Short mmCIF file of N, CA and C in Angstrom, two decimals:
data_model
loop_
_atom_site.label_atom_id
_atom_site.label_comp_id
_atom_site.label_asym_id
_atom_site.label_seq_id
_atom_site.Cartn_x
_atom_site.Cartn_y
_atom_site.Cartn_z
N MET A 1157 -23.83 8.53 -1.56
CA MET A 1157 -22.74 7.78 -2.13
C MET A 1157 -21.53 8.68 -2.29
N ARG A 1158 -20.38 8.18 -1.87
CA ARG A 1158 -19.13 8.99 -1.95
C ARG A 1158 -18.60 8.98 -3.38
N ASP A 1159 -18.17 10.10 -3.85
CA ASP A 1159 -17.67 10.24 -5.22
C ASP A 1159 -16.19 10.65 -5.14
N ASP A 1160 -15.26 9.66 -5.32
CA ASP A 1160 -13.87 9.85 -5.28
C ASP A 1160 -13.32 10.59 -6.43
N ARG A 1161 -14.08 10.80 -7.48
CA ARG A 1161 -13.62 11.48 -8.67
C ARG A 1161 -13.99 12.93 -8.76
N ARG A 1162 -14.65 13.42 -7.70
CA ARG A 1162 -15.11 14.85 -7.74
C ARG A 1162 -13.94 15.80 -7.98
N TRP A 1163 -12.81 15.58 -7.26
CA TRP A 1163 -11.66 16.47 -7.44
C TRP A 1163 -11.07 16.38 -8.81
N LEU A 1164 -11.20 15.20 -9.47
CA LEU A 1164 -10.70 15.08 -10.88
C LEU A 1164 -11.60 15.93 -11.83
N ARG A 1165 -12.90 15.88 -11.58
CA ARG A 1165 -13.82 16.69 -12.41
C ARG A 1165 -13.64 18.19 -12.18
N THR A 1166 -13.39 18.50 -10.90
CA THR A 1166 -13.24 19.97 -10.58
C THR A 1166 -11.97 20.48 -11.27
N GLY A 1167 -10.87 19.70 -11.21
CA GLY A 1167 -9.63 20.13 -11.84
C GLY A 1167 -9.80 20.18 -13.36
N LEU A 1168 -10.50 19.19 -13.92
CA LEU A 1168 -10.73 19.17 -15.38
C LEU A 1168 -11.57 20.39 -15.77
N ALA A 1169 -12.62 20.69 -14.96
CA ALA A 1169 -13.45 21.85 -15.28
C ALA A 1169 -12.63 23.18 -15.22
N GLY A 1170 -11.83 23.25 -14.21
CA GLY A 1170 -10.97 24.47 -14.07
C GLY A 1170 -10.02 24.61 -15.25
N LEU A 1171 -9.42 23.54 -15.68
CA LEU A 1171 -8.51 23.54 -16.78
C LEU A 1171 -9.15 23.91 -18.09
N TYR A 1172 -10.25 23.21 -18.40
CA TYR A 1172 -10.93 23.49 -19.64
C TYR A 1172 -11.68 24.85 -19.64
N GLY A 1173 -12.14 25.26 -18.50
CA GLY A 1173 -12.77 26.54 -18.42
C GLY A 1173 -11.77 27.61 -18.64
N PHE A 1174 -10.61 27.54 -18.09
CA PHE A 1174 -9.56 28.52 -18.29
C PHE A 1174 -9.10 28.54 -19.72
N ILE A 1175 -8.85 27.33 -20.23
CA ILE A 1175 -8.37 27.31 -21.66
C ILE A 1175 -9.43 27.79 -22.61
N GLY A 1176 -10.71 27.52 -22.34
CA GLY A 1176 -11.81 27.99 -23.18
C GLY A 1176 -11.82 29.54 -23.18
N ILE A 1177 -11.67 30.16 -22.02
CA ILE A 1177 -11.67 31.59 -21.97
C ILE A 1177 -10.51 32.19 -22.77
N VAL A 1178 -9.32 31.55 -22.60
CA VAL A 1178 -8.12 31.99 -23.39
C VAL A 1178 -8.45 31.88 -24.93
N HIS A 1179 -9.08 30.84 -25.35
CA HIS A 1179 -9.44 30.72 -26.74
C HIS A 1179 -10.35 31.87 -27.21
N LEU A 1180 -11.18 32.37 -26.32
CA LEU A 1180 -12.07 33.45 -26.71
C LEU A 1180 -11.43 34.83 -26.70
N VAL A 1181 -10.58 35.02 -25.69
CA VAL A 1181 -9.97 36.38 -25.53
C VAL A 1181 -8.65 36.53 -26.33
N ALA A 1182 -8.01 35.42 -26.71
CA ALA A 1182 -6.80 35.49 -27.48
C ALA A 1182 -6.86 34.60 -28.73
N THR A 1183 -8.00 34.68 -29.42
CA THR A 1183 -8.24 33.86 -30.59
C THR A 1183 -7.11 33.88 -31.62
N GLU A 1184 -6.62 35.11 -31.91
CA GLU A 1184 -5.60 35.26 -32.93
C GLU A 1184 -4.33 34.48 -32.63
N ARG A 1185 -4.04 34.29 -31.37
CA ARG A 1185 -2.81 33.54 -31.04
C ARG A 1185 -2.83 32.08 -31.40
N PHE A 1186 -4.04 31.54 -31.50
CA PHE A 1186 -4.17 30.14 -31.87
C PHE A 1186 -4.20 29.86 -33.35
N LEU A 1187 -4.45 30.87 -34.16
CA LEU A 1187 -4.58 30.71 -35.61
C LEU A 1187 -3.29 30.12 -36.28
N PRO A 1188 -2.12 30.50 -35.86
CA PRO A 1188 -0.93 29.94 -36.54
C PRO A 1188 -0.79 28.44 -36.36
N ILE A 1189 -1.35 27.86 -35.31
CA ILE A 1189 -1.11 26.39 -35.07
C ILE A 1189 -2.27 25.59 -35.75
N MET A 1190 -3.21 26.22 -36.33
CA MET A 1190 -4.29 25.48 -36.97
C MET A 1190 -3.79 24.85 -38.24
N PRO A 1191 -3.99 23.50 -38.40
CA PRO A 1191 -3.60 22.83 -39.65
C PRO A 1191 -4.31 23.46 -40.83
N GLY A 1192 -3.66 23.46 -41.97
CA GLY A 1192 -4.20 24.11 -43.17
C GLY A 1192 -5.50 23.48 -43.66
N TRP A 1193 -5.77 22.23 -43.31
CA TRP A 1193 -7.02 21.55 -43.77
C TRP A 1193 -8.24 21.95 -42.93
N VAL A 1194 -8.04 22.72 -41.88
CA VAL A 1194 -9.17 23.12 -41.07
C VAL A 1194 -9.91 24.25 -41.66
N PRO A 1195 -11.22 24.13 -41.99
CA PRO A 1195 -11.93 25.26 -42.58
C PRO A 1195 -12.25 26.34 -41.57
N ALA A 1196 -12.30 27.57 -41.96
CA ALA A 1196 -12.63 28.70 -41.07
C ALA A 1196 -11.98 28.66 -39.74
N PRO A 1197 -10.63 28.65 -39.72
CA PRO A 1197 -9.88 28.48 -38.51
C PRO A 1197 -10.27 29.43 -37.35
N ARG A 1198 -10.58 30.68 -37.66
CA ARG A 1198 -10.95 31.58 -36.58
C ARG A 1198 -12.26 31.16 -35.91
N LEU A 1199 -13.21 30.70 -36.67
CA LEU A 1199 -14.49 30.20 -36.14
C LEU A 1199 -14.29 28.89 -35.37
N VAL A 1200 -13.33 28.11 -35.85
CA VAL A 1200 -13.03 26.88 -35.15
C VAL A 1200 -12.45 27.16 -33.76
N VAL A 1201 -11.50 28.09 -33.70
CA VAL A 1201 -10.90 28.42 -32.42
C VAL A 1201 -11.97 29.03 -31.46
N ILE A 1202 -12.81 29.88 -31.94
CA ILE A 1202 -13.93 30.38 -31.13
C ILE A 1202 -14.86 29.26 -30.68
N GLY A 1203 -15.22 28.40 -31.60
CA GLY A 1203 -16.09 27.28 -31.33
C GLY A 1203 -15.46 26.32 -30.31
N THR A 1204 -14.14 26.06 -30.44
CA THR A 1204 -13.54 25.18 -29.44
C THR A 1204 -13.49 25.80 -28.08
N GLY A 1205 -13.33 27.09 -28.01
CA GLY A 1205 -13.37 27.79 -26.71
C GLY A 1205 -14.72 27.64 -26.11
N LEU A 1206 -15.77 27.84 -26.86
CA LEU A 1206 -17.09 27.77 -26.32
C LEU A 1206 -17.38 26.27 -25.88
N CYS A 1207 -16.91 25.34 -26.67
CA CYS A 1207 -17.06 23.90 -26.29
C CYS A 1207 -16.33 23.58 -25.01
N GLU A 1208 -15.14 24.12 -24.85
CA GLU A 1208 -14.37 23.87 -23.65
C GLU A 1208 -15.16 24.44 -22.40
N ILE A 1209 -15.68 25.61 -22.57
CA ILE A 1209 -16.40 26.21 -21.38
C ILE A 1209 -17.68 25.49 -21.15
N ALA A 1210 -18.39 25.10 -22.18
CA ALA A 1210 -19.67 24.31 -22.02
C ALA A 1210 -19.39 22.97 -21.39
N GLY A 1211 -18.34 22.31 -21.80
CA GLY A 1211 -17.90 21.02 -21.16
C GLY A 1211 -17.51 21.19 -19.74
N ALA A 1212 -16.80 22.22 -19.46
CA ALA A 1212 -16.38 22.52 -18.07
C ALA A 1212 -17.64 22.62 -17.19
N LEU A 1213 -18.53 23.46 -17.61
CA LEU A 1213 -19.77 23.71 -16.85
C LEU A 1213 -20.61 22.45 -16.73
N ALA A 1214 -20.70 21.70 -17.81
CA ALA A 1214 -21.51 20.49 -17.80
C ALA A 1214 -21.01 19.42 -16.83
N LEU A 1215 -19.70 19.45 -16.50
CA LEU A 1215 -19.20 18.55 -15.58
C LEU A 1215 -19.82 18.65 -14.15
N PHE A 1216 -20.41 19.82 -13.85
CA PHE A 1216 -21.05 20.02 -12.62
C PHE A 1216 -22.55 19.71 -12.59
N VAL A 1217 -23.09 19.33 -13.72
CA VAL A 1217 -24.46 18.94 -13.86
C VAL A 1217 -24.54 17.41 -13.94
N PRO A 1218 -25.12 16.77 -12.91
CA PRO A 1218 -25.07 15.30 -12.90
C PRO A 1218 -25.63 14.61 -14.14
N ARG A 1219 -26.70 15.10 -14.71
CA ARG A 1219 -27.24 14.35 -15.84
C ARG A 1219 -26.46 14.67 -17.08
N LEU A 1220 -25.57 15.65 -17.16
CA LEU A 1220 -24.73 15.96 -18.27
C LEU A 1220 -23.29 15.51 -18.16
N ARG A 1221 -22.95 15.19 -16.94
CA ARG A 1221 -21.59 14.87 -16.63
C ARG A 1221 -20.92 13.86 -17.48
N ARG A 1222 -21.52 12.73 -17.65
CA ARG A 1222 -20.91 11.64 -18.45
C ARG A 1222 -20.67 12.03 -19.92
N VAL A 1223 -21.67 12.64 -20.57
CA VAL A 1223 -21.52 13.03 -21.88
C VAL A 1223 -20.48 14.15 -22.04
N ALA A 1224 -20.39 15.00 -21.02
CA ALA A 1224 -19.38 16.08 -21.01
C ALA A 1224 -18.01 15.52 -20.98
N GLY A 1225 -17.80 14.54 -20.15
CA GLY A 1225 -16.47 13.88 -20.06
C GLY A 1225 -16.05 13.22 -21.38
N ILE A 1226 -17.05 12.48 -21.90
CA ILE A 1226 -16.76 11.83 -23.20
C ILE A 1226 -16.42 12.86 -24.29
N MET A 1227 -17.23 13.93 -24.34
CA MET A 1227 -16.96 14.98 -25.39
C MET A 1227 -15.64 15.65 -25.13
N LEU A 1228 -15.27 15.95 -23.86
CA LEU A 1228 -13.95 16.52 -23.61
C LEU A 1228 -12.81 15.59 -23.99
N ALA A 1229 -13.03 14.30 -23.83
CA ALA A 1229 -12.00 13.32 -24.23
C ALA A 1229 -11.88 13.32 -25.75
N LEU A 1230 -12.98 13.37 -26.47
CA LEU A 1230 -12.92 13.44 -27.94
C LEU A 1230 -12.32 14.77 -28.35
N TYR A 1231 -12.58 15.86 -27.67
CA TYR A 1231 -12.02 17.14 -27.95
C TYR A 1231 -10.47 17.03 -27.87
N ALA A 1232 -10.00 16.44 -26.80
CA ALA A 1232 -8.55 16.27 -26.65
C ALA A 1232 -7.90 15.49 -27.83
N VAL A 1233 -8.64 14.58 -28.37
CA VAL A 1233 -8.12 13.87 -29.52
C VAL A 1233 -8.14 14.79 -30.78
N CYS A 1234 -9.19 15.53 -30.91
CA CYS A 1234 -9.33 16.42 -32.09
C CYS A 1234 -8.31 17.55 -32.15
N VAL A 1235 -7.91 18.05 -30.99
CA VAL A 1235 -6.91 19.19 -31.04
C VAL A 1235 -5.46 18.67 -31.16
N PHE A 1236 -5.29 17.37 -31.06
CA PHE A 1236 -3.93 16.84 -31.11
C PHE A 1236 -3.18 17.25 -32.40
N PRO A 1237 -3.83 17.25 -33.59
CA PRO A 1237 -3.07 17.70 -34.78
C PRO A 1237 -2.55 19.12 -34.68
N ALA A 1238 -3.27 20.01 -34.03
CA ALA A 1238 -2.80 21.36 -33.84
C ALA A 1238 -1.57 21.42 -32.89
N ASN A 1239 -1.60 20.60 -31.87
CA ASN A 1239 -0.44 20.52 -30.95
C ASN A 1239 0.74 19.96 -31.66
N ILE A 1240 0.53 18.92 -32.52
CA ILE A 1240 1.67 18.35 -33.25
C ILE A 1240 2.23 19.38 -34.24
N LYS A 1241 1.37 20.12 -34.89
CA LYS A 1241 1.85 21.12 -35.84
C LYS A 1241 2.63 22.18 -35.13
N GLN A 1242 2.15 22.62 -34.00
CA GLN A 1242 2.89 23.66 -33.24
C GLN A 1242 4.29 23.16 -32.87
N ALA A 1243 4.34 21.90 -32.37
CA ALA A 1243 5.66 21.38 -31.93
C ALA A 1243 6.61 21.16 -33.09
N VAL A 1244 6.16 20.49 -34.19
CA VAL A 1244 6.99 20.08 -35.29
C VAL A 1244 7.45 21.30 -36.05
N GLU A 1245 6.59 22.33 -36.21
CA GLU A 1245 6.97 23.48 -37.00
C GLU A 1245 7.57 24.57 -36.17
N GLY A 1246 7.64 24.37 -34.86
CA GLY A 1246 8.21 25.36 -33.98
C GLY A 1246 7.47 26.67 -34.01
N ILE A 1247 6.16 26.65 -33.97
CA ILE A 1247 5.34 27.84 -34.04
C ILE A 1247 5.26 28.45 -32.64
N ALA A 1248 5.77 29.68 -32.51
CA ALA A 1248 5.70 30.38 -31.22
C ALA A 1248 4.31 30.94 -30.92
N VAL A 1249 3.78 30.64 -29.81
CA VAL A 1249 2.50 31.17 -29.32
C VAL A 1249 2.75 31.70 -27.92
N PRO A 1250 3.25 32.93 -27.80
CA PRO A 1250 3.54 33.49 -26.49
C PRO A 1250 2.34 33.50 -25.63
N PRO A 1251 2.40 33.22 -24.37
CA PRO A 1251 3.66 33.00 -23.56
C PRO A 1251 4.05 31.53 -23.43
N ILE A 1252 3.47 30.71 -24.29
CA ILE A 1252 3.90 29.25 -24.28
C ILE A 1252 5.32 29.18 -24.79
N PRO A 1253 6.12 28.42 -24.02
CA PRO A 1253 7.55 28.19 -24.43
C PRO A 1253 7.65 27.44 -25.79
N ASP A 1254 8.53 27.85 -26.61
CA ASP A 1254 8.71 27.19 -27.90
C ASP A 1254 9.99 26.30 -27.79
N THR A 1255 9.81 25.22 -27.03
CA THR A 1255 10.94 24.29 -26.79
C THR A 1255 10.43 22.94 -26.61
N TRP A 1256 11.21 21.95 -26.91
CA TRP A 1256 10.77 20.53 -26.76
C TRP A 1256 10.69 20.17 -25.32
N TRP A 1257 11.23 20.93 -24.44
CA TRP A 1257 10.99 20.69 -22.96
C TRP A 1257 9.56 20.92 -22.64
N TYR A 1258 8.88 21.75 -23.42
CA TYR A 1258 7.45 21.97 -23.27
C TYR A 1258 6.62 21.05 -24.21
N HIS A 1259 6.97 21.07 -25.44
CA HIS A 1259 6.14 20.31 -26.43
C HIS A 1259 6.16 18.84 -26.19
N GLY A 1260 7.33 18.22 -25.89
CA GLY A 1260 7.45 16.76 -25.65
C GLY A 1260 6.47 16.31 -24.53
N PRO A 1261 6.57 16.85 -23.38
CA PRO A 1261 5.61 16.45 -22.27
C PRO A 1261 4.16 16.73 -22.67
N ARG A 1262 3.90 17.85 -23.36
CA ARG A 1262 2.55 18.20 -23.68
C ARG A 1262 1.92 17.16 -24.62
N LEU A 1263 2.69 16.75 -25.60
CA LEU A 1263 2.21 15.72 -26.55
C LEU A 1263 2.09 14.40 -25.86
N ALA A 1264 3.05 14.05 -24.98
CA ALA A 1264 2.95 12.74 -24.26
C ALA A 1264 1.72 12.75 -23.35
N LEU A 1265 1.40 13.89 -22.75
CA LEU A 1265 0.30 13.94 -21.80
C LEU A 1265 -1.13 13.99 -22.42
N GLN A 1266 -1.16 14.17 -23.79
CA GLN A 1266 -2.47 14.24 -24.43
C GLN A 1266 -3.32 12.95 -24.16
N PRO A 1267 -2.77 11.76 -24.28
CA PRO A 1267 -3.55 10.58 -23.91
C PRO A 1267 -3.99 10.60 -22.47
N VAL A 1268 -3.19 11.15 -21.61
CA VAL A 1268 -3.59 11.30 -20.15
C VAL A 1268 -4.78 12.19 -20.05
N MET A 1269 -4.88 13.26 -20.84
CA MET A 1269 -6.04 14.11 -20.80
C MET A 1269 -7.31 13.39 -21.26
N VAL A 1270 -7.12 12.46 -22.23
CA VAL A 1270 -8.29 11.67 -22.69
C VAL A 1270 -8.71 10.78 -21.54
N TRP A 1271 -7.77 10.05 -20.94
CA TRP A 1271 -8.10 9.17 -19.80
C TRP A 1271 -8.72 9.94 -18.68
N TRP A 1272 -8.12 11.12 -18.31
CA TRP A 1272 -8.63 11.85 -17.19
C TRP A 1272 -10.08 12.23 -17.38
N ALA A 1273 -10.46 12.70 -18.60
CA ALA A 1273 -11.82 13.09 -18.83
C ALA A 1273 -12.79 11.89 -18.72
N LEU A 1274 -12.39 10.74 -19.23
CA LEU A 1274 -13.18 9.53 -19.20
C LEU A 1274 -13.28 8.95 -17.78
N TYR A 1275 -12.20 8.95 -17.06
CA TYR A 1275 -12.17 8.37 -15.73
C TYR A 1275 -12.94 9.26 -14.75
N ALA A 1276 -12.84 10.56 -14.91
CA ALA A 1276 -13.49 11.55 -13.98
C ALA A 1276 -14.98 11.40 -14.01
N VAL A 1277 -15.57 10.95 -15.10
CA VAL A 1277 -17.03 10.85 -15.26
C VAL A 1277 -17.54 9.38 -15.19
N HIS A 1278 -16.68 8.49 -14.79
CA HIS A 1278 -17.03 7.05 -14.67
C HIS A 1278 -17.32 6.47 -16.01
N ALA A 1279 -16.79 6.99 -17.13
CA ALA A 1279 -16.94 6.32 -18.42
C ALA A 1279 -16.03 5.10 -18.51
N ILE A 1280 -14.91 5.17 -17.80
CA ILE A 1280 -14.00 3.99 -17.69
C ILE A 1280 -13.53 3.89 -16.22
N ASP A 1281 -13.12 2.73 -15.88
CA ASP A 1281 -12.57 2.49 -14.56
C ASP A 1281 -11.13 2.05 -14.59
N TRP A 1282 -10.54 1.83 -15.79
CA TRP A 1282 -9.21 1.41 -15.99
C TRP A 1282 -8.24 2.43 -15.42
N PRO A 1283 -7.21 2.05 -14.78
CA PRO A 1283 -6.74 0.69 -14.43
C PRO A 1283 -7.15 0.24 -13.01
N PHE A 1284 -8.03 0.99 -12.39
CA PHE A 1284 -8.29 0.72 -10.98
C PHE A 1284 -9.42 -0.32 -10.69
N ALA A 1285 -10.22 -0.61 -11.62
CA ALA A 1285 -11.32 -1.53 -11.43
C ALA A 1285 -10.78 -2.93 -11.08
N ALA A 1286 -9.79 -3.40 -11.71
CA ALA A 1286 -9.23 -4.71 -11.45
C ALA A 1286 -8.72 -4.84 -10.08
N ARG A 1287 -8.12 -3.79 -9.54
CA ARG A 1287 -7.58 -3.79 -8.20
C ARG A 1287 -8.70 -3.86 -7.17
N ARG A 1288 -9.82 -3.10 -7.44
CA ARG A 1288 -10.90 -3.15 -6.52
C ARG A 1288 -11.62 -4.47 -6.39
N THR A 1289 -11.73 -5.16 -7.51
CA THR A 1289 -12.46 -6.39 -7.57
C THR A 1289 -11.56 -7.56 -7.28
N GLY A 1290 -10.29 -7.34 -7.22
CA GLY A 1290 -9.38 -8.41 -6.97
C GLY A 1290 -8.97 -9.23 -8.24
N ASP A 1291 -9.60 -8.84 -9.36
CA ASP A 1291 -9.37 -9.52 -10.61
C ASP A 1291 -8.02 -9.02 -11.23
N THR A 1292 -7.13 -9.87 -11.47
CA THR A 1292 -5.85 -9.49 -12.02
C THR A 1292 -5.88 -9.49 -13.56
N GLY A 1293 -6.94 -10.01 -14.12
CA GLY A 1293 -7.07 -10.02 -15.58
C GLY A 1293 -6.39 -11.19 -16.17
N ALA A 1294 -5.71 -12.04 -15.33
CA ALA A 1294 -4.97 -13.17 -15.88
C ALA A 1294 -5.99 -14.30 -16.17
N PRO A 1295 -5.70 -15.06 -17.28
CA PRO A 1295 -6.62 -16.19 -17.59
C PRO A 1295 -6.61 -17.25 -16.46
N ARG A 1296 -7.71 -17.86 -16.28
CA ARG A 1296 -7.81 -18.91 -15.25
C ARG A 1296 -7.72 -20.29 -15.86
#
């Protein structure tokens, strides 16, 4: 069976694998953007890095693929408060640009990251399923 979403999973794995490694080797750089209500922020940054790497690797294991995509989608939701804090408070995390030209698109693309993870593992088919089946979704 042909899998049209393989390249989406590969890109997602590359992205999260890279970001996970950055979380582990540059842990201190992420601490300033952690919301104050997060307990043990250093451990959370390390833990998120490990989760990103584990999720990236699991995308290549067929029996783990679906749960990995769902967990990476939930992860993207969970890190959103840190992204908001960084943008709103103007916290510099070199080499990331500290400008709304960066933060605006990053925040706007966070829901796309959630969709990407879910679509890549066949957890959702939206918006393409209706086109394939010919169903427009309009009431009959």
